[in-house]
CSV table of C-alpha atoms in Angstrom, one decimal:
chain,number,residue,atom,x,y,z
A,1,MET,CA,-12.9,-26.0,35.2
A,2,GLU,CA,-13.3,-24.0,31.6
A,3,THR,CA,-13.2,-20.2,32.0
A,4,PRO,CA,-14.3,-18.2,28.9
A,5,LEU,CA,-11.3,-16.9,28.0
A,6,SER,CA,-9.2,-20.1,27.7
A,7,ALA,CA,-12.8,-21.3,25.4
A,8,ALA,CA,-12.9,-19.0,23.7
A,9,SER,CA,-8.9,-18.9,22.7
A,10,GLU,CA,-10.0,-22.9,21.8
A,11,ILE,CA,-13.1,-21.8,19.6
A,12,ALA,CA,-11.1,-18.9,18.0
A,13,ILE,CA,-8.2,-20.9,16.6
A,14,ALA,CA,-10.3,-23.7,16.2
A,15,THR,CA,-12.5,-21.8,13.6
A,16,LEU,CA,-9.5,-19.8,12.1
A,17,ARG,CA,-8.1,-23.6,11.6
A,18,GLU,CA,-11.3,-25.0,9.4
A,19,ARG,CA,-12.4,-21.5,7.9
A,20,ALA,CA,-8.9,-20.1,6.3
A,21,PRO,CA,-6.3,-22.6,7.4
A,22,GLN,CA,-4.1,-20.6,5.1
A,23,ALA,CA,-3.8,-18.4,7.6
A,24,PHE,CA,-1.3,-20.4,9.0
A,25,ASP,CA,0.8,-20.8,6.6
A,26,LEU,CA,1.5,-17.2,5.8
A,27,ALA,CA,2.0,-16.9,9.7
A,28,ALA,CA,4.8,-19.1,8.8
A,29,GLN,CA,6.6,-17.4,5.8
A,30,PHE,CA,7.3,-14.7,9.0
A,31,LYS,CA,8.4,-16.2,11.4
A,32,ALA,CA,11.0,-17.6,8.4
A,33,ALA,CA,11.7,-14.4,7.9
A,34,GLY,CA,12.2,-12.8,11.4
A,35,PHE,CA,9.1,-11.9,12.2
A,36,ARG,CA,5.8,-12.4,14.4
A,37,LEU,CA,2.2,-12.3,12.9
A,38,ALA,CA,-1.5,-12.2,14.9
A,39,LEU,CA,-4.5,-12.8,13.5
A,40,VAL,CA,-6.1,-8.9,14.5
A,41,GLY,CA,-9.4,-6.8,15.4
A,42,GLY,CA,-12.4,-7.8,14.2
A,43,PRO,CA,-12.0,-11.0,12.5
A,44,VAL,CA,-11.0,-12.8,15.8
A,45,ARG,CA,-14.6,-11.2,17.4
A,46,ASP,CA,-16.4,-12.3,14.5
A,47,SER,CA,-14.2,-16.1,14.9
A,48,LEU,CA,-15.2,-15.7,18.4
A,49,LEU,CA,-19.4,-15.2,17.4
A,50,GLY,CA,-19.2,-17.8,14.1
A,51,ARG,CA,-19.3,-15.6,10.9
A,52,LEU,CA,-15.8,-15.5,10.2
A,53,GLY,CA,-15.8,-14.1,7.1
A,54,ASN,CA,-12.9,-14.2,3.3
A,55,ASP,CA,-11.4,-10.3,5.0
A,56,LEU,CA,-8.6,-11.0,7.0
A,57,ASP,CA,-6.8,-8.8,9.9
A,58,PHE,CA,-3.0,-9.2,10.6
A,59,THR,CA,-0.5,-7.4,12.7
A,60,THR,CA,3.0,-8.3,12.2
A,61,ASN,CA,6.5,-6.3,13.5
A,62,ALA,CA,7.3,-5.7,10.2
A,63,ARG,CA,7.7,-2.6,8.2
A,64,PRO,CA,5.2,-2.3,6.0
A,65,GLU,CA,8.4,-3.5,2.8
A,66,ASP,CA,9.3,-7.1,4.7
A,67,THR,CA,5.7,-7.4,4.3
A,68,LYS,CA,5.6,-7.2,1.1
A,69,LYS,CA,8.4,-9.0,0.1
A,70,ILE,CA,7.1,-12.0,1.8
A,71,LEU,CA,3.2,-11.6,-0.2
A,72,LYS,CA,5.1,-10.9,-3.3
A,73,LYS,CA,6.7,-14.7,-2.9
A,74,TRP,CA,3.5,-16.4,-1.1
A,75,ALA,CA,0.2,-14.5,-2.3
A,76,THR,CA,-0.7,-14.6,-6.3
A,77,ASP,CA,-1.9,-10.5,-6.1
A,78,VAL,CA,-0.5,-8.1,-3.6
A,79,TRP,CA,-1.8,-4.1,-3.6
A,80,ASP,CA,-1.0,-1.2,-1.6
A,81,VAL,CA,-3.7,-0.9,0.9
A,82,GLY,CA,-2.1,2.4,2.3
A,83,ILE,CA,2.2,1.9,2.4
A,84,LYS,CA,2.5,4.6,4.6
A,85,PHE,CA,0.5,4.0,7.1
A,86,GLY,CA,2.2,0.2,7.4
A,87,THR,CA,-0.6,-1.5,6.1
A,88,ILE,CA,-0.3,-3.9,2.6
A,89,GLY,CA,-2.8,-6.1,1.0
A,90,ALA,CA,-2.6,-9.3,-0.7
A,91,LYS,CA,-5.6,-11.9,-1.8
A,92,LYS,CA,-4.9,-15.5,-2.5
A,93,ASP,CA,-7.5,-18.6,-3.0
A,94,ASN,CA,-10.6,-16.0,-2.3
A,95,VAL,CA,-9.5,-15.0,1.1
A,96,THR,CA,-8.3,-11.0,1.2
A,97,TYR,CA,-5.0,-10.4,3.6
A,98,GLU,CA,-4.4,-6.8,5.1
A,99,ILE,CA,-1.3,-6.9,7.1
A,100,THR,CA,-0.4,-3.9,8.7
A,101,THR,CA,2.4,-2.8,10.9
A,102,TYR,CA,2.1,-2.8,14.6
A,103,ARG,CA,0.8,0.8,14.8
A,104,ALA,CA,0.5,3.8,17.7
A,105,ASP,CA,-0.8,6.3,16.5
A,106,SER,CA,-3.1,9.4,16.9
A,107,TYR,CA,-4.4,12.9,15.6
A,108,GLU,CA,-3.6,16.0,16.1
A,109,SER,CA,-6.1,18.4,17.3
A,110,ASP,CA,-6.8,20.1,13.9
A,111,SER,CA,-5.2,17.3,11.6
A,112,ARG,CA,-7.9,15.7,9.2
A,113,LYS,CA,-5.0,12.6,9.2
A,114,PRO,CA,-3.3,10.1,11.8
A,115,GLU,CA,0.4,11.0,13.5
A,116,VAL,CA,1.7,7.8,11.7
A,117,ASN,CA,3.6,6.1,14.3
A,118,PHE,CA,4.6,2.2,13.8
A,119,GLY,CA,5.5,0.2,17.7
A,120,ASP,CA,7.2,-2.3,18.9
A,121,SER,CA,4.7,-4.6,20.4
A,122,ILE,CA,1.6,-6.4,20.4
A,123,GLU,CA,0.3,-5.1,23.5
A,124,GLY,CA,1.1,-1.5,22.5
A,125,ASP,CA,-1.1,-2.3,19.1
A,126,LEU,CA,-3.6,-3.8,20.4
A,127,PHE,CA,-4.1,-0.3,23.4
A,128,ARG,CA,-4.6,1.6,20.2
A,129,ARG,CA,-7.5,-1.2,19.2
A,130,ASP,CA,-11.1,1.4,19.0
A,131,PHE,CA,-13.0,-1.4,21.4
A,132,THR,CA,-11.9,-4.2,23.9
A,133,VAL,CA,-14.0,-6.3,21.8
A,134,ASN,CA,-11.5,-5.2,18.8
A,135,ALA,CA,-8.3,-5.9,20.9
A,136,MET,CA,-7.7,-8.8,21.0
A,137,ALA,CA,-5.5,-11.1,18.7
A,138,ILE,CA,-4.4,-14.8,17.9
A,139,GLU,CA,-0.2,-14.9,17.4
A,140,LEU,CA,0.4,-17.2,14.9
A,141,THR,CA,3.9,-17.9,14.9
A,142,THR,CA,4.4,-18.9,18.4
A,143,GLN,CA,5.7,-22.8,19.4
A,144,THR,CA,1.2,-23.0,19.7
A,145,PRO,CA,-1.4,-20.3,18.3
A,146,GLU,CA,-1.3,-17.6,21.7
A,147,PHE,CA,-4.9,-16.2,22.6
A,148,ILE,CA,-3.9,-12.7,23.6
A,149,ASP,CA,-7.1,-10.7,25.5
A,150,PRO,CA,-4.8,-7.9,28.0
A,151,HIS,CA,-8.7,-5.6,27.8
A,152,ASN,CA,-11.4,-7.9,28.7
A,153,GLY,CA,-12.5,-8.7,25.1
A,154,VAL,CA,-14.1,-11.6,25.4
A,155,THR,CA,-15.7,-10.9,29.3
A,156,ASP,CA,-17.3,-8.0,27.4
A,157,LEU,CA,-18.1,-9.9,24.3
A,158,LEU,CA,-19.8,-12.4,27.0
A,159,LYS,CA,-22.1,-9.0,27.7
A,160,LYS,CA,-22.5,-7.1,24.2
A,161,VAL,CA,-20.7,-4.4,25.7
A,162,LEU,CA,-18.8,-1.5,23.7
A,163,ARG,CA,-16.2,-0.6,26.6
A,164,THR,CA,-12.8,1.0,25.0
A,165,PRO,CA,-8.7,-0.9,25.8
A,166,GLY,CA,-7.8,3.0,27.2
A,167,THR,CA,-10.0,5.9,28.5
A,168,PRO,CA,-12.7,6.6,25.7
A,169,GLU,CA,-11.6,9.9,25.8
A,170,LEU,CA,-7.9,9.0,24.7
A,171,SER,CA,-8.8,7.2,22.6
A,172,PHE,CA,-11.6,9.0,20.5
A,173,SER,CA,-8.6,12.1,21.0
A,174,ASP,CA,-7.2,9.1,18.6
A,175,ASP,CA,-9.0,8.9,16.1
A,176,PRO,CA,-12.4,10.5,16.9
A,177,LEU,CA,-14.3,8.4,13.8
A,178,ARG,CA,-14.3,5.8,16.5
A,179,MET,CA,-17.3,7.4,17.9
A,180,LEU,CA,-19.3,6.6,14.9
A,181,ARG,CA,-18.2,3.5,15.2
A,182,ALA,CA,-19.2,3.2,18.3
A,183,ALA,CA,-23.4,3.5,16.6
A,184,ARG,CA,-22.2,1.2,14.4
A,185,PHE,CA,-21.3,-1.5,16.4
A,186,ALA,CA,-23.9,-0.8,18.1
A,187,ALA,CA,-26.0,-1.3,15.3
A,188,GLN,CA,-24.1,-4.1,13.6
A,189,LEU,CA,-23.9,-6.5,16.1
A,190,ASN,CA,-26.7,-5.2,18.8
A,191,PHE,CA,-24.3,-4.7,21.4
A,192,THR,CA,-24.7,-1.3,24.7
A,193,ILE,CA,-22.8,1.1,25.0
A,194,SER,CA,-20.7,1.6,28.7
A,195,ASP,CA,-22.3,5.1,30.0
A,196,ASP,CA,-18.4,6.3,30.1
A,197,VAL,CA,-17.6,5.5,26.2
A,198,MET,CA,-21.6,7.0,25.8
A,199,SER,CA,-20.0,10.1,28.3
A,200,ALA,CA,-17.5,10.6,26.1
A,201,MET,CA,-19.6,10.6,22.9
A,202,LYS,CA,-20.8,13.7,24.2
A,203,GLU,CA,-18.4,15.6,25.1
A,204,MET,CA,-16.5,15.0,22.7
A,205,ALA,CA,-19.2,14.9,19.5
A,206,ASP,CA,-17.6,18.7,17.8
A,207,ARG,CA,-14.0,16.9,17.2
A,208,LEU,CA,-15.7,15.3,14.6
A,209,SER,CA,-15.3,18.1,12.4
A,210,ILE,CA,-11.2,17.3,11.6
A,211,ILE,CA,-13.2,14.3,9.8
A,212,SER,CA,-13.3,14.0,6.4
A,213,ALA,CA,-16.7,13.8,4.5
A,214,GLU,CA,-15.8,10.4,2.9
A,215,ARG,CA,-14.7,8.8,5.6
A,216,ILE,CA,-18.5,10.1,7.4
A,217,ARG,CA,-20.3,8.7,5.1
A,218,ASP,CA,-18.7,5.1,4.6
A,219,GLU,CA,-18.9,4.5,8.5
A,220,PHE,CA,-22.8,6.3,7.5
A,221,ILE,CA,-23.7,3.8,5.3
A,222,LYS,CA,-22.4,1.3,7.5
A,223,ILE,CA,-25.2,2.0,10.0
A,224,VAL,CA,-27.8,2.7,7.9
A,225,MET,CA,-27.6,-0.9,5.7
A,226,SER,CA,-27.0,-2.5,9.5
A,227,ASP,CA,-30.1,-5.4,10.8
A,228,ASN,CA,-30.3,-2.5,13.0
A,229,PRO,CA,-30.4,1.1,11.6
A,230,ARG,CA,-32.9,2.2,14.6
A,231,LEU,CA,-30.5,2.1,16.9
A,232,GLY,CA,-27.4,3.5,15.7
A,233,ILE,CA,-29.0,6.8,14.1
A,234,THR,CA,-30.7,6.6,17.7
A,235,ILE,CA,-27.4,6.6,19.2
A,236,LEU,CA,-26.1,8.9,16.7
A,237,VAL,CA,-28.8,11.7,17.6
A,238,ASP,CA,-28.7,10.5,21.4
A,239,THR,CA,-25.6,11.8,22.3
A,240,GLY,CA,-24.6,15.1,19.4
A,241,LEU,CA,-22.6,13.5,16.9
A,242,CYS,CA,-25.2,13.1,14.4
A,243,GLU,CA,-26.3,17.5,14.1
A,244,LYS,CA,-22.4,17.9,13.5
A,245,PHE,CA,-22.7,15.7,9.6
A,246,LEU,CA,-26.9,15.3,9.1
A,247,PRO,CA,-27.9,18.3,12.0
A,248,GLU,CA,-31.7,17.2,9.3
A,249,ILE,CA,-32.2,14.5,11.5
A,250,PRO,CA,-32.6,15.9,15.0
A,251,LYS,CA,-34.4,18.6,13.9
A,252,LEU,CA,-37.2,15.8,13.2
A,253,ARG,CA,-37.2,16.4,16.2
A,254,LEU,CA,-39.9,18.9,16.4
A,255,GLU,CA,-41.8,20.8,19.6
A,256,ILE,CA,-44.6,19.6,20.2
A,257,ASP,CA,-47.6,21.8,22.3
A,258,GLU,CA,-50.8,21.1,23.9
A,259,HIS,CA,-52.3,23.2,21.1
A,260,HIS,CA,-51.8,22.1,18.2
A,261,HIS,CA,-50.9,18.7,17.6
A,262,HIS,CA,-49.7,15.9,14.9
A,263,LYS,CA,-47.3,12.9,14.7
A,264,ASP,CA,-43.7,12.1,16.2
A,265,VAL,CA,-41.9,13.5,13.0
A,266,TYR,CA,-37.9,12.1,14.5
A,267,GLU,CA,-40.3,8.4,15.5
A,268,HIS,CA,-42.2,8.5,12.5
A,269,THR,CA,-39.6,8.4,10.0
A,270,LEU,CA,-37.4,5.8,12.3
A,271,THR,CA,-39.8,4.1,12.4
A,272,VAL,CA,-40.1,4.5,8.5
A,273,VAL,CA,-37.1,3.8,7.5
A,274,GLU,CA,-37.8,0.5,9.9
A,275,GLN,CA,-40.5,-0.9,7.3
A,276,SER,CA,-39.1,0.3,4.4
A,277,ILE,CA,-36.4,-2.6,5.5
A,278,ALA,CA,-39.4,-4.7,5.4
A,279,LEU,CA,-40.1,-4.6,2.3
A,280,GLU,CA,-36.8,-4.6,0.8
A,281,GLU,CA,-37.8,-8.4,-1.0
A,282,ARG,CA,-39.6,-6.3,-3.9
A,283,LEU,CA,-35.9,-4.6,-4.3
A,284,GLY,CA,-33.8,-7.4,-4.2
A,285,GLY,CA,-31.9,-6.9,-0.6
A,286,PRO,CA,-31.1,-3.8,1.8
A,287,ASN,CA,-31.1,-1.1,-0.5
A,288,LEU,CA,-29.5,2.3,0.4
A,289,VAL,CA,-31.2,3.7,-2.2
A,290,ALA,CA,-34.4,2.8,-0.3
A,291,ARG,CA,-32.9,3.7,3.2
A,292,LEU,CA,-31.4,6.7,3.1
A,293,ALA,CA,-34.7,7.7,1.2
A,294,ALA,CA,-37.1,6.8,4.4
A,295,LEU,CA,-34.3,8.5,5.9
A,296,MET,CA,-34.9,11.8,4.1
A,297,HIS,CA,-38.1,11.7,3.5
A,298,ASP,CA,-39.7,14.3,6.0
A,299,VAL,CA,-36.7,16.1,6.2
A,300,GLY,CA,-38.6,19.1,4.7
A,301,LYS,CA,-41.0,19.6,7.3
A,302,PRO,CA,-39.3,21.9,9.9
A,303,LYS,CA,-38.8,24.2,7.4
A,304,THR,CA,-42.3,24.7,6.0
A,305,ARG,CA,-44.3,23.4,9.7
A,306,ALA,CA,-47.0,25.6,9.8
A,307,LEU,CA,-49.7,26.0,12.3
A,308,ILE,CA,-53.9,26.5,11.9
A,309,PRO,CA,-56.1,27.4,13.4
A,310,GLY,CA,-58.3,24.8,15.8
A,311,GLY,CA,-54.8,23.0,16.7
A,312,GLY,CA,-54.2,21.4,13.5
A,313,VAL,CA,-50.0,21.1,11.7
A,314,SER,CA,-49.4,22.0,7.8
A,315,PHE,CA,-46.3,21.0,5.9
A,316,HIS,CA,-47.3,22.2,2.5
A,317,HIS,CA,-45.0,21.4,0.1
A,318,HIS,CA,-42.0,20.3,2.0
A,319,GLU,CA,-41.6,16.9,-0.4
A,320,VAL,CA,-40.3,19.7,-2.6
A,321,VAL,CA,-37.9,21.6,0.3
A,322,GLY,CA,-37.1,18.6,1.5
A,323,SER,CA,-36.0,16.6,-1.8
A,324,ARG,CA,-33.8,20.1,-2.1
A,325,MET,CA,-32.4,19.9,1.8
A,326,THR,CA,-31.7,15.7,1.3
A,327,LYS,CA,-29.0,16.9,-2.7
A,328,GLU,CA,-27.7,19.3,-1.2
A,329,ARG,CA,-26.9,17.3,1.9
A,330,LEU,CA,-25.9,13.8,0.8
A,331,LYS,CA,-23.2,16.0,-1.6
A,332,LYS,CA,-21.7,17.2,1.4
A,333,LEU,CA,-21.2,13.9,2.4
A,334,ARG,CA,-19.8,12.8,-1.0
A,335,PHE,CA,-21.8,10.2,-2.3
A,336,ASP,CA,-22.2,9.4,-6.0
A,337,HIS,CA,-24.1,11.2,-8.0
A,338,ASP,CA,-26.2,8.6,-8.9
A,339,VAL,CA,-27.7,7.9,-5.0
A,340,VAL,CA,-27.8,12.5,-4.7
A,341,GLU,CA,-29.8,11.9,-7.1
A,342,ASP,CA,-31.5,9.2,-6.7
A,343,VAL,CA,-32.6,9.9,-2.9
A,344,SER,CA,-33.9,13.0,-3.4
A,345,GLN,CA,-35.8,12.2,-6.5
A,346,LEU,CA,-37.3,9.4,-4.2
A,347,VAL,CA,-38.0,12.0,-1.2
A,348,PHE,CA,-40.0,15.0,-4.3
A,349,LEU,CA,-42.2,11.9,-5.2
A,350,HIS,CA,-42.9,10.8,-1.3
A,351,LEU,CA,-46.6,12.1,-1.8
A,352,ARG,CA,-47.7,11.5,-5.1
A,353,PHE,CA,-49.7,8.2,-4.8
A,354,HIS,CA,-51.1,10.0,-2.4
A,355,GLY,CA,-51.9,13.2,-4.4
A,356,TYR,CA,-54.7,11.5,-6.6
A,357,GLY,CA,-58.2,11.5,-4.7
A,358,ASP,CA,-60.9,9.1,-5.2
A,359,GLY,CA,-61.8,8.9,-8.8
A,360,ALA,CA,-58.7,10.6,-9.6
A,361,TRP,CA,-56.7,7.6,-10.7
A,362,THR,CA,-56.8,8.2,-15.0
A,363,ASP,CA,-55.1,6.5,-17.0
A,364,SER,CA,-53.3,9.3,-18.0
A,365,ALA,CA,-52.3,9.7,-13.4
A,366,VAL,CA,-51.1,6.3,-14.0
A,367,ARG,CA,-49.1,7.6,-16.9
A,368,ARG,CA,-48.2,10.1,-15.5
A,369,TYR,CA,-47.3,8.7,-11.8
A,370,VAL,CA,-45.2,5.1,-13.9
A,371,ARG,CA,-43.5,8.7,-15.5
A,372,ASP,CA,-42.3,10.4,-13.1
A,373,ALA,CA,-40.6,7.6,-11.3
A,374,GLY,CA,-39.2,5.6,-13.5
A,375,GLU,CA,-36.6,3.2,-12.8
A,376,LEU,CA,-37.8,4.1,-9.1
A,377,LEU,CA,-41.2,2.3,-9.9
A,378,THR,CA,-40.4,0.0,-7.3
A,379,HIS,CA,-38.6,1.9,-5.0
A,380,LEU,CA,-41.1,4.9,-5.0
A,381,HIS,CA,-44.2,1.7,-3.8
A,382,VAL,CA,-41.8,0.7,-0.6
A,383,LEU,CA,-41.0,4.1,0.3
A,384,THR,CA,-45.0,5.2,0.1
A,385,ARG,CA,-45.6,2.3,1.7
A,386,ALA,CA,-43.2,2.1,4.2
A,387,ASP,CA,-44.6,6.3,5.2
A,388,CYS,CA,-48.4,4.8,6.2
A,389,THR,CA,-47.2,4.5,9.8
A,390,THR,CA,-50.7,5.2,12.0
């Protein structure tokens, strides 16, 4: 009877032969030079999920300078992705390759950059990977391709669970950004996170402070642009990670007492994000500005919350306050200037449609609405419609 591992091995190798046969030619170049080469990480996982793309990652015992020499003779284009980190990039036949020397690096307790140490074995390289589903490899320089899975990544892939090769504490100490990657993979792949990994994320959330704003931003964008950003954001909030770089979102969980009632702003916000995504066809497909605007549109409410006699609650001018808060936060996260301006403008305008009562939509009012929205008119329509959750 065929085991899940042997079946996975056959699937992964067959997928690689079909989708990226030139990988075997590349391996032959490394073998001829006396080095080993293996497909590793995400592409191995994706080959098993039937979603192998045109970006392939490899690991090798060749040092970066040797890798570069081999690639210059084989690829149509070669560049340094980060030669000091051991990575060289190349392109051939519309496929992008990144080849990294075996690594065994880690972060110092207060450093924003990893201490790079090259390793001597693929087993050591796989041990330092973030999650078991990314700690699989296909060795291509052996007599026949060899599927390597020392940490039961295939089993975890079948169970759709995220675990770490070693202890999660060790993994997250090596690179705290992996905590955000856990939320990202959960959102992208609809995976669950093991209890020990979730516990470590909660305990080590403060460790995120050593990661640059740019790296946090890039990982957060992947969560927002995933198929299920609600899941990713929920994980970030529940673990305390969101508090470290986007505290405005967990603050939306306003206390609701028995005398003053209003909708749950946090849950409302997540629903608006989902409903905005459902309307994205109007914007030509997945749209970062629209998703960020949906996420941030009510961040001004906690600062403007006021209790009204009779049990009501008001949030006067929360769109003005929220727009200012949004601009400040996105700047801190080093978002592109146009993204910052567009998202904060949508937050500022998100109540404008409701500001006109029956009979108030005069010709001049319509012109003013269109003028103020400008090129963001369709984005504003999407946000306004998505904001109707009750």
